[in-house]
Tab-separated table of C-alpha atoms in Angstrom:
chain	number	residue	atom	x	y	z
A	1	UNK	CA	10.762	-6.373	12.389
A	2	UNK	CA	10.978	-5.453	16.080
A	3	UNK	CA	13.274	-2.177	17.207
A	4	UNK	CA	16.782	-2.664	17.344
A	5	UNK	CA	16.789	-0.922	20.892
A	6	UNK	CA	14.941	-3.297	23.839
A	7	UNK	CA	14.838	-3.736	27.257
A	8	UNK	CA	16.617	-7.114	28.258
A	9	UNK	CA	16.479	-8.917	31.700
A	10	UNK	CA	19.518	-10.481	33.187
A	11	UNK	CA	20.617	-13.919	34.338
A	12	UNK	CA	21.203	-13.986	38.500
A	13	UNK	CA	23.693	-15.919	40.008
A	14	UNK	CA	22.916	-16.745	44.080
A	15	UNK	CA	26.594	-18.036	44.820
A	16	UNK	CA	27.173	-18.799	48.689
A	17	UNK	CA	29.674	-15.771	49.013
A	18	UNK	CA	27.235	-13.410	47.839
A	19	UNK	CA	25.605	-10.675	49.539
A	20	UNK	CA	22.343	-11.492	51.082
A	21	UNK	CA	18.995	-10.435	50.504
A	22	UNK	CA	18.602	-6.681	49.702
A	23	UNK	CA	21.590	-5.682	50.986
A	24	UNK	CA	22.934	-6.918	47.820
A	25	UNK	CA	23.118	-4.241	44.671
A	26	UNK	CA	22.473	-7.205	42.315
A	27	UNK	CA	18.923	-8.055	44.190
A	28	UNK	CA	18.467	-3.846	44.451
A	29	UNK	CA	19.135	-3.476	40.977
A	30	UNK	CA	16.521	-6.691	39.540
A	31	UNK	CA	13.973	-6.241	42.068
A	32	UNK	CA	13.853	-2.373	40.880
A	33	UNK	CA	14.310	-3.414	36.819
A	34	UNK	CA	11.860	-6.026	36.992
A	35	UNK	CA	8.738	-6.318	38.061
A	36	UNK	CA	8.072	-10.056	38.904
A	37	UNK	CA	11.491	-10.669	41.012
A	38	UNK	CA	11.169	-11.482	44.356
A	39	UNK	CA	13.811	-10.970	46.574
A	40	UNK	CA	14.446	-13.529	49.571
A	41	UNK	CA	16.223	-12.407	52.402
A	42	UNK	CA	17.991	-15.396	53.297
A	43	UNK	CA	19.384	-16.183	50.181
A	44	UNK	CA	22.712	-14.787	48.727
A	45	UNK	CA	22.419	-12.544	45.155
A	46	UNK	CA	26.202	-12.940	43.809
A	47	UNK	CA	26.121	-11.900	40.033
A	48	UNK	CA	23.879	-10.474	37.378
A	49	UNK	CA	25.257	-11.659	33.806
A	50	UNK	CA	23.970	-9.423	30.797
A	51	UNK	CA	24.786	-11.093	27.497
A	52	UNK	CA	25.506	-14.625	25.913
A	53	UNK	CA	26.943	-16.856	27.681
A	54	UNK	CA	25.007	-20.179	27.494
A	55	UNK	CA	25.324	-20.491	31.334
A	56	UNK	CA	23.649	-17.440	32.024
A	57	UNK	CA	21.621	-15.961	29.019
A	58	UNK	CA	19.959	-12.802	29.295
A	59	UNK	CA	16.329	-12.514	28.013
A	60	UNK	CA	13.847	-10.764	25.975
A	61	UNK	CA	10.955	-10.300	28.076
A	62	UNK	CA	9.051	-8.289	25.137
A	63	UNK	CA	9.242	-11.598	23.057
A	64	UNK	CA	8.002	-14.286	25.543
A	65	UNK	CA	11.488	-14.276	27.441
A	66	UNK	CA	13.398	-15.699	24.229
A	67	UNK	CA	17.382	-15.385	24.592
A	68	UNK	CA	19.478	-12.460	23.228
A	69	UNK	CA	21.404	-14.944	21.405
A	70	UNK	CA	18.767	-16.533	19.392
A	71	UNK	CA	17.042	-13.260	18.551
A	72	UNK	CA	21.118	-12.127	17.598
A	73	UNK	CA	21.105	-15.525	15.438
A	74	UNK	CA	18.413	-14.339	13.397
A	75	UNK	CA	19.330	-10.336	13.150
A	76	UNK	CA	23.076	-10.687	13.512
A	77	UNK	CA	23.854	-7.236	11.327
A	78	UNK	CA	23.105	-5.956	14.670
A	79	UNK	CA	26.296	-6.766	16.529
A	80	UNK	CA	28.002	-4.158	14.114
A	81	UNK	CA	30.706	-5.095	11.312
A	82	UNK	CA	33.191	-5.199	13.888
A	83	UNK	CA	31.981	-7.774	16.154
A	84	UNK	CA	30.877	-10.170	12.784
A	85	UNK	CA	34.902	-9.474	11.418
A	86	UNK	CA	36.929	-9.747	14.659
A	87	UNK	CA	34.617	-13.313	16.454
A	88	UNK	CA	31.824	-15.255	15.780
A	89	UNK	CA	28.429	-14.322	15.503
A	90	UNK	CA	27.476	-17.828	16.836
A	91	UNK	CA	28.454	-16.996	20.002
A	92	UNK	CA	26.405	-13.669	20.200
A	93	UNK	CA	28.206	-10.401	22.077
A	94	UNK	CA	32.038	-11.062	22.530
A	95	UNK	CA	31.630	-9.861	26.371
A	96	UNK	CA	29.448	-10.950	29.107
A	97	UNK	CA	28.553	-7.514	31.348
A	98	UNK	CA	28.178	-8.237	34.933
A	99	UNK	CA	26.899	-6.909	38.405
A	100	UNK	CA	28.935	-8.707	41.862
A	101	UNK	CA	27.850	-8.355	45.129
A	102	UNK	CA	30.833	-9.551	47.412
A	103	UNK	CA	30.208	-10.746	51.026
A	104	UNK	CA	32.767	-13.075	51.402
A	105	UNK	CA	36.235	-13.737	49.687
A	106	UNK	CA	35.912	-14.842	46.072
A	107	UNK	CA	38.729	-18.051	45.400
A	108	UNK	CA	42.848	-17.644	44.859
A	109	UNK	CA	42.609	-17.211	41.212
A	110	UNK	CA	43.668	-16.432	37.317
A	111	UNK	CA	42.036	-16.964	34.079
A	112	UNK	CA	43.915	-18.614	31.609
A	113	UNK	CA	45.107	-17.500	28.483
A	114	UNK	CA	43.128	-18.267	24.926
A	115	UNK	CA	45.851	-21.111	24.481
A	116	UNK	CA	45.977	-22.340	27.971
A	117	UNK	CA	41.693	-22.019	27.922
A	118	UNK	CA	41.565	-24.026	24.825
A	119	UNK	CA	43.737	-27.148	25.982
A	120	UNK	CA	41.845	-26.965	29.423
A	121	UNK	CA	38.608	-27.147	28.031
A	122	UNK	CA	39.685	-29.764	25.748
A	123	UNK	CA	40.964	-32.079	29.129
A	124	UNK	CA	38.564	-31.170	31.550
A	125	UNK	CA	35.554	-30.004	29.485
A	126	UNK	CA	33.439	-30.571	32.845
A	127	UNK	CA	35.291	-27.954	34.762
A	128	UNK	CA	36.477	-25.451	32.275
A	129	UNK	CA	33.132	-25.296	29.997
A	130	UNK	CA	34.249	-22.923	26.776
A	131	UNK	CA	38.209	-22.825	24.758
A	132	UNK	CA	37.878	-19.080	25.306
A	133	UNK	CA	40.040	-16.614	27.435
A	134	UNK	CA	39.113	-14.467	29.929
A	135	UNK	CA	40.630	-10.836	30.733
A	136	UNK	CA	38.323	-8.935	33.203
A	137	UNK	CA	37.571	-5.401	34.338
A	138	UNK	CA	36.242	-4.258	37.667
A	139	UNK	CA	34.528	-0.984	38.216
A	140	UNK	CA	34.168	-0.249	41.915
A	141	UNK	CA	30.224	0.999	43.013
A	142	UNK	CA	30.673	0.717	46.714
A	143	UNK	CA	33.619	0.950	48.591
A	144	UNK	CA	35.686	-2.653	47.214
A	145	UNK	CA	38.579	-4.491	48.491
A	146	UNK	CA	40.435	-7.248	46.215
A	147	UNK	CA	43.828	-8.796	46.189
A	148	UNK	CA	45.657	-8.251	42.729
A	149	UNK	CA	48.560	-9.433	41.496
A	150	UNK	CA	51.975	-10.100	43.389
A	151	UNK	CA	53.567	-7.643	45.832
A	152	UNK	CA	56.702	-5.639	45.666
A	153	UNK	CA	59.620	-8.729	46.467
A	154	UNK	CA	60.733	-6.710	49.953
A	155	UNK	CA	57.131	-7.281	50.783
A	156	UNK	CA	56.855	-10.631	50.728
A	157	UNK	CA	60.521	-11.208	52.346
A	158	UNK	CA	59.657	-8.942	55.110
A	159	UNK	CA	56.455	-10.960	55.949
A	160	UNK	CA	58.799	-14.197	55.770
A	161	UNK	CA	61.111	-12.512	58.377
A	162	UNK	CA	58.706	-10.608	60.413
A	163	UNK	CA	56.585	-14.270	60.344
A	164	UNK	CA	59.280	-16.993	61.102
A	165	UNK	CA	56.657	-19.542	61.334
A	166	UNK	CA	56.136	-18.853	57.439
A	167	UNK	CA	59.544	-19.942	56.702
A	168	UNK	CA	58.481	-24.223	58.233
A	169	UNK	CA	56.037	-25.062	56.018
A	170	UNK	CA	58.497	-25.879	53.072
A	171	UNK	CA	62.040	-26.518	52.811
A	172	UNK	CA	65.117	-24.555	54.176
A	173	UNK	CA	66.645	-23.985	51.041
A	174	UNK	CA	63.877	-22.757	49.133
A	175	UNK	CA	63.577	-20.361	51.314
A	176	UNK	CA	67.019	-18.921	51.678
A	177	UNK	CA	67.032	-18.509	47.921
A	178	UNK	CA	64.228	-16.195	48.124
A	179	UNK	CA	65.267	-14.431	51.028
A	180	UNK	CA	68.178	-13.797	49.803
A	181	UNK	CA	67.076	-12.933	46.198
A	182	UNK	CA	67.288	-9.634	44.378
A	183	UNK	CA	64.698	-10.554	41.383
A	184	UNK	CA	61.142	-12.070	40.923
A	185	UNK	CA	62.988	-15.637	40.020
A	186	UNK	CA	62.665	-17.517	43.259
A	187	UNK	CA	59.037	-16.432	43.463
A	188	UNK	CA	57.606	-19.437	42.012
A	189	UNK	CA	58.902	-22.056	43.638
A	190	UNK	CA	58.553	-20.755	46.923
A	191	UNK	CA	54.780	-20.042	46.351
A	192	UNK	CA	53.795	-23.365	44.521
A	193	UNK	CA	55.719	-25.367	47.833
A	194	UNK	CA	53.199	-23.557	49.688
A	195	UNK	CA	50.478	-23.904	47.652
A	196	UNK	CA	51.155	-27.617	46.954
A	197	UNK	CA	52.159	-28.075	50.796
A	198	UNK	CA	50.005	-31.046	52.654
A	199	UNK	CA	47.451	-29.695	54.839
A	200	UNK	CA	48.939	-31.568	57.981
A	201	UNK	CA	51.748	-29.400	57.540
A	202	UNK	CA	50.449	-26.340	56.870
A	203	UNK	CA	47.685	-26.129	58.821
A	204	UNK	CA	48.812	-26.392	62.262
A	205	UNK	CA	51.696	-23.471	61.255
A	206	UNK	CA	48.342	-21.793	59.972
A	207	UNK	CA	46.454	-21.708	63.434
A	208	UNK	CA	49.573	-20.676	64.869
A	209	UNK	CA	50.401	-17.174	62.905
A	210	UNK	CA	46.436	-16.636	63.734
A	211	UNK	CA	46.740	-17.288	67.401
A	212	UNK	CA	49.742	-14.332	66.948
A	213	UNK	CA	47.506	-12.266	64.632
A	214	UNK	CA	44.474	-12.389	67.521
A	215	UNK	CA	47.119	-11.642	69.893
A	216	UNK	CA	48.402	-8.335	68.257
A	217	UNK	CA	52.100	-9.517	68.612
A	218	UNK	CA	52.906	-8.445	65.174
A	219	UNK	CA	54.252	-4.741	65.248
A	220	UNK	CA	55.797	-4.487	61.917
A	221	UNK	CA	53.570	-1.890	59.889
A	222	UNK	CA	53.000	-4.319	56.723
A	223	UNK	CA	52.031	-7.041	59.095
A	224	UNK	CA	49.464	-5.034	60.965
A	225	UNK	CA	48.132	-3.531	57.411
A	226	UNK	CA	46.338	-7.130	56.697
A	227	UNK	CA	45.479	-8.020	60.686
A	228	UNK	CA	41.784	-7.195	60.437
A	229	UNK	CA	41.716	-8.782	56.937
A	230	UNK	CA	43.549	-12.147	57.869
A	231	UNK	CA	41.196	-12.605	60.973
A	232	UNK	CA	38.095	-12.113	58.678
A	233	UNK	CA	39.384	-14.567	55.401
A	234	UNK	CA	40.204	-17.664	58.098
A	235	UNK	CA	37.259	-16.836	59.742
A	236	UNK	CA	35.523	-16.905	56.640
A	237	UNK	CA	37.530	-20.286	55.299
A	238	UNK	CA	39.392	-22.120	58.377
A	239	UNK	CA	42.368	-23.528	57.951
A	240	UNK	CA	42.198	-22.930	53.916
A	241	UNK	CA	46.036	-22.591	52.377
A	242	UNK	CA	44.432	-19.497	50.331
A	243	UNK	CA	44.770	-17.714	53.620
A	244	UNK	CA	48.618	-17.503	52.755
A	245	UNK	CA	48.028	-15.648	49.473
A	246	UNK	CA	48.032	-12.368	51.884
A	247	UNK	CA	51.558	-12.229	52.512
A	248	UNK	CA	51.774	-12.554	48.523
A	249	UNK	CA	49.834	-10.443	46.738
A	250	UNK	CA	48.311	-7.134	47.116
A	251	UNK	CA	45.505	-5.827	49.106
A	252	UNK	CA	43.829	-3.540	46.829
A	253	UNK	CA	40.920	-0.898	48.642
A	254	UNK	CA	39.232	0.696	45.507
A	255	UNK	CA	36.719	3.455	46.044
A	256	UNK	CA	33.567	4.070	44.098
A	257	UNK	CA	34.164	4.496	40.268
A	258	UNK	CA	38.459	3.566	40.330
A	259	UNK	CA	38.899	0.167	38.452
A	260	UNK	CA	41.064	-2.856	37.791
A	261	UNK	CA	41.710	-4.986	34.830
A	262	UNK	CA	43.050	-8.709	35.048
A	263	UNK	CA	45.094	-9.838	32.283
A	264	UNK	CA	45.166	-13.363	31.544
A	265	UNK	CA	47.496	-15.428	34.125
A	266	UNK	CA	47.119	-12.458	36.593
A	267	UNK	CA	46.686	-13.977	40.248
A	268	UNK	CA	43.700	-12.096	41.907
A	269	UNK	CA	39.971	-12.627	44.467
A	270	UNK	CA	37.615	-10.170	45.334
A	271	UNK	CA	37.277	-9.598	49.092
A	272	UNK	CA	33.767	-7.960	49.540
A	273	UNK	CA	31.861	-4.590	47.710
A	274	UNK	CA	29.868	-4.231	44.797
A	275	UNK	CA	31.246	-3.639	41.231
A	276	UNK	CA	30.331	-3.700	37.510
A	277	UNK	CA	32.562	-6.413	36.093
A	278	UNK	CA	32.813	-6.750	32.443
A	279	UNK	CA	34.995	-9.529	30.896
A	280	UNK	CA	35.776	-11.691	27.422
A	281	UNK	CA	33.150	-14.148	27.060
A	282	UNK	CA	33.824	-17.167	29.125
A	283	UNK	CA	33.363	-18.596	32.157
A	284	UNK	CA	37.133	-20.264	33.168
A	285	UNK	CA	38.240	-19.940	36.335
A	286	UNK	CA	41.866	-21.623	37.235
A	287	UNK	CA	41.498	-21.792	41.204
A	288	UNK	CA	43.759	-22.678	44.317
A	289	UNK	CA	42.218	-21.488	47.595
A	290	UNK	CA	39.572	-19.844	49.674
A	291	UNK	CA	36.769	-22.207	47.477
A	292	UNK	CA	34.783	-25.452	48.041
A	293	UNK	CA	34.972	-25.612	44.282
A	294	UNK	CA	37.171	-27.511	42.077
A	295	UNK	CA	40.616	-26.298	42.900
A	296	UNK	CA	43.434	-26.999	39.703
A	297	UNK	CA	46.172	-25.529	42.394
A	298	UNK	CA	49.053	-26.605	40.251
A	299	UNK	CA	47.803	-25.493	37.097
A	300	UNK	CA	47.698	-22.405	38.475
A	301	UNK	CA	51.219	-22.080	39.629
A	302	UNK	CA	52.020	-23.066	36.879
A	303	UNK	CA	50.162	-20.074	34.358
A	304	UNK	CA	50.710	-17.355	36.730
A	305	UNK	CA	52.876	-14.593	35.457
A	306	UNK	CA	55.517	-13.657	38.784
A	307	UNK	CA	55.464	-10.214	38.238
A	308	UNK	CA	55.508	-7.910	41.437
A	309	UNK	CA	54.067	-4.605	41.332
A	310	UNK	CA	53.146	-2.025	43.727
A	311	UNK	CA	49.584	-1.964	45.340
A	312	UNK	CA	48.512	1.598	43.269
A	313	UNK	CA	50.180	0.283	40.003
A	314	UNK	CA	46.878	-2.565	39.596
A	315	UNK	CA	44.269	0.304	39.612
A	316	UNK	CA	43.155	0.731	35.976
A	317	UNK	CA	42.415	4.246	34.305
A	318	UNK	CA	39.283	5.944	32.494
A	319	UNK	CA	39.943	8.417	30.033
A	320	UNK	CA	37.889	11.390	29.799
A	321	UNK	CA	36.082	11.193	26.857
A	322	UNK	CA	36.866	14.389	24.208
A	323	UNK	CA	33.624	14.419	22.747
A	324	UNK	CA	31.006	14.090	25.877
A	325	UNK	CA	32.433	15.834	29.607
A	326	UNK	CA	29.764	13.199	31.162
A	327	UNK	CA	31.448	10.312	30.032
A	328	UNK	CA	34.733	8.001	31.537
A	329	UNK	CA	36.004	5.608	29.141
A	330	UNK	CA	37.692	2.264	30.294
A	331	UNK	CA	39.443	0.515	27.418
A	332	UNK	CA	41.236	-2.011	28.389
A	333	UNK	CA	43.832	-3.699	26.213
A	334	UNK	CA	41.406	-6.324	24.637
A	335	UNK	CA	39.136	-6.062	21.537
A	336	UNK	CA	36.369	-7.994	23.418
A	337	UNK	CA	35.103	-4.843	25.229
A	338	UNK	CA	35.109	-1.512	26.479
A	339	UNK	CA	32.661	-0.119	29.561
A	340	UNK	CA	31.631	3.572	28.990
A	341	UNK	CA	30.716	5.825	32.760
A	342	UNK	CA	27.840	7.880	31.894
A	343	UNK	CA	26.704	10.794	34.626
A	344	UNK	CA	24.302	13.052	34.302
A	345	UNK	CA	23.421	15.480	37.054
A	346	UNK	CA	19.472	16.811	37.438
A	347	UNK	CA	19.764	19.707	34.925
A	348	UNK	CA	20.148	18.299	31.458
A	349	UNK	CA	16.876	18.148	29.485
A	350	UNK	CA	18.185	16.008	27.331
A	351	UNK	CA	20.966	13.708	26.513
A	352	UNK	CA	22.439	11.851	23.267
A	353	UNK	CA	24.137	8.512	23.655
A	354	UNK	CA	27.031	8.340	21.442
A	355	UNK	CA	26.055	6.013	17.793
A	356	UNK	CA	28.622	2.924	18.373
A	357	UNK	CA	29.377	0.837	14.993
A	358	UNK	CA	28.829	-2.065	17.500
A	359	UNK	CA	25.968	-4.027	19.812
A	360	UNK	CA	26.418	-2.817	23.331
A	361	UNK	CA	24.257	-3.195	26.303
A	362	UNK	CA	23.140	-0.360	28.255
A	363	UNK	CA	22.786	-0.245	32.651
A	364	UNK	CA	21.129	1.877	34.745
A	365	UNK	CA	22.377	1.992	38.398
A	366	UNK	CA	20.845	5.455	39.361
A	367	UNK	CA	18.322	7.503	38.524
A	368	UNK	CA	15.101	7.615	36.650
A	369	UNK	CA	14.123	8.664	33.038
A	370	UNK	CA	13.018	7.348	29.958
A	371	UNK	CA	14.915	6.533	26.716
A	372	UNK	CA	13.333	7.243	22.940
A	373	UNK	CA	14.669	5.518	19.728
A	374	UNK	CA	12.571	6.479	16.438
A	375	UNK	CA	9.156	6.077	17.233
A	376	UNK	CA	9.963	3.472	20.387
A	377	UNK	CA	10.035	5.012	23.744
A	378	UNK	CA	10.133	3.569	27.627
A	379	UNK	CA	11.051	4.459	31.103
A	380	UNK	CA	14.502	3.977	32.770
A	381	UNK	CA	14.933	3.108	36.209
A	382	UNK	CA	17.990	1.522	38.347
A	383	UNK	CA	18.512	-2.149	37.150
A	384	UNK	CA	16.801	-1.005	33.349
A	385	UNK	CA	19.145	-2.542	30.248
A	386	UNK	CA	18.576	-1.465	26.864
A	387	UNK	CA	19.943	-3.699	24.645
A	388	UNK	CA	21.310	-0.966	21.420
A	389	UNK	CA	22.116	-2.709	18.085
A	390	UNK	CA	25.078	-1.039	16.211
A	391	UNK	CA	24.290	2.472	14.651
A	392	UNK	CA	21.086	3.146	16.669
A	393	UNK	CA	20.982	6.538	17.919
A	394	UNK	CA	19.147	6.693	21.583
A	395	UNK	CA	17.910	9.925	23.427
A	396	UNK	CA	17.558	9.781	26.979
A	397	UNK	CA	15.116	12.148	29.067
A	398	UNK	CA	16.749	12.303	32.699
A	399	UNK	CA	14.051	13.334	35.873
A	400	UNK	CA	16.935	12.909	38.677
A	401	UNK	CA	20.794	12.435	38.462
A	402	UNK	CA	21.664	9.474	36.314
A	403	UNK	CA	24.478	6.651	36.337
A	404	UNK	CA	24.779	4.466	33.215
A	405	UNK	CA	27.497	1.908	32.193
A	406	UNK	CA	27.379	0.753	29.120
A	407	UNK	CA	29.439	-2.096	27.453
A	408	UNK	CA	30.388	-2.621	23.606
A	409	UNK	CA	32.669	-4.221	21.739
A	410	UNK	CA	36.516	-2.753	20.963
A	411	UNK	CA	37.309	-4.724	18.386
């Protein structure tokens, strides 16, 4: 039988808003784990996707480049009891682990709900390809801007009075009734009549607040906190309606290691940086703007949840871990995963991941090293992932400073 611990080699994804060439962390962290990837320069590396998911499977070089999930099919008392109890071993690891590197705005989305998910996939199998839901978690490895839920209600009122020219693209009255209201209930129709609004309405109003934005007339505080970003996202997509979701939700700057997690129905896009990303697995994506893909615009006004919240109140927290001062622990509240921080600075001689009662996959972003389980050993490098079957217990040797995530299940 082969070890339960094994290098793996992720799927890449070269989306158009992706960052190009090497200046991408996804490209950096392949070309570095694998020997026979070439990078191109001219071509955009989005996302690496470690586990699963049949649209991006990772593989086991060591066996001819067979899938996790098939070897997982045939040895699946290595997910852990948990995993087996709480989904189905069919479908392999319960989370698909991710790299992004963000050049350009990611769509005006949310992910639906398991219910929601299911009945989509059911209609439009072609666009929403699995009946599962989709929570996410971001982990910030560069400096990494997103928009994230809905802004405090005086935020979006004062862009609708500092920006008259918001208040003609839909009707008077809706617009009075959110001026003029004291809770989060006139939200939704005011943003799904924008949403929904015709582009030959919209779009000339559009030009027009950007002609104002070039021109620096706005001197309101709020308004000049998105100028530079507004001028880059229509620059980025002209005349796209997503460009409106600015004066709605909030512009999020996270800095290396701070995170955020996305609850089902919780509007959000990445704006540019490079994170680890680690989500239920499933691929469903309910979008409305800033996309040549399929948009579902009123689907999505019609899932999202209309809560407003402040800007700070998105980022999500680690916990230090009690047992191991080199860990962070993000738990999020799902049972489909759980990313562990591991940093270890030059001095340890040696160092004991924690035994997990689950599968989990293991990344290296920094540093070099090797790894030993019973009598297998290998080196570690940045863009190395050990796949670790439940109950394995892994030494790692560290040369330099080390940073690890590691994913696993929470169920």
């Amino acid at each position: 039988m082969m070890a339960q611990v094994f290098k793996i080699q992720a799927a890449i994804k070269n989306y158009d808003w992706g960052k190009v060439g090497m200046q991408s962390v996804v490209a950096q962290l392949q070309k570095e784990g694998c020997n026979n990837f070439l990078v191109d320069e001219k071509t955009p590396y989005a996302e690496m996707w470690i586990g699963t998911h049949d649209s991006g499977p990772a593989l086991i070089p060591t066996l001819k480049n067979i899938k996790l999930k098939e070897w997982l099919l045939e040895n699946p008392q290595c997910l852990g009891d948990n995993i087996r109890k709480a989904f189905s071993h069919i479908t392999g690891l319960p989370f698909l682990f991710k790299v992004l590197s963000v050049n350009k705005a990611l769509s005006i989305q949310a992910h639906p709900n398991k219910k929601t998910a299911e009945k989509l996939h059911q209609m439009y199998p072609d666009k929403y390809p699995d009946d599962n839901h989709k929570p996410e978690m971001a982990i910030a490895l560069t400096n990494f801007e997103a928009l994230c839920g809905f802004r405090p209600l005086c935020e979006i009122q004062t862009f609708f009075v500092e920006i008259p020219e918001l208040q003609k693209i839909v009707d008077s009255k809706i617009v009075e009734m959110f001026l003029n209201s004291k809770n989060n209930d006139a939200l939704k129709p005011l943003f799904t009549a924008i949403m929904t609004c015709s582009p030959k309405t919209f779009q000339p109003i559009l030009l027009q607040i950007l002609e104002y934005f070039k021109q620096k007339q706005f001197e309101n505080p709020l308004c000049e906190s998105i100028h530079d970003l507004f001028l880059r996202t229509y620059d980025q997509y002209p005349g796209d309606i997503g460009c409106f979701c600015l004066f709605f939700l909030n512009y999020l700057k996270l800095k290396p290691g701070e995170a955020i997690f996305l609850a089902a129905n919780v509007p959000h896009a990445y704006l540019s940086g490079d994170c680890i990303e680690c989500m239920a697995c499933s691929d469903n994506v309910v979008r409305a703007g800033l996309t040549p893909k399929f948009r579902d615009v009123n689907t999505l006004c019609d899932i999202l949840m209309y809560d407003c919240n402040k800007s700070e109140e998105n980022k999500f927290l680690p916990i230090c871990d009690p047992g191991d001062p080199h860990v962070k622990i993000f738990d999020p509240p799902v049972p489909e995963f759980v990313v562990d921080s591991i940093e270890l600075k030059k001095q340890e001689t040696s160092y004991i991941l924690k035994i997990l009662q689950t599968a989990s996959v293991l990344l290296v972003v920094k540093g070099k090293g090797s790894y030993k389980y019973e009598n297998e050993e290998g080196d570690l490098m940045p863009g190395s992932i050990l796949f670790i079957s439940s109950g394995c217990q892994v030494f790692l040797n560290p040369a330099v400073e080390f940073l690890m995530f590691r994913a696993y299940c929470n169920a």
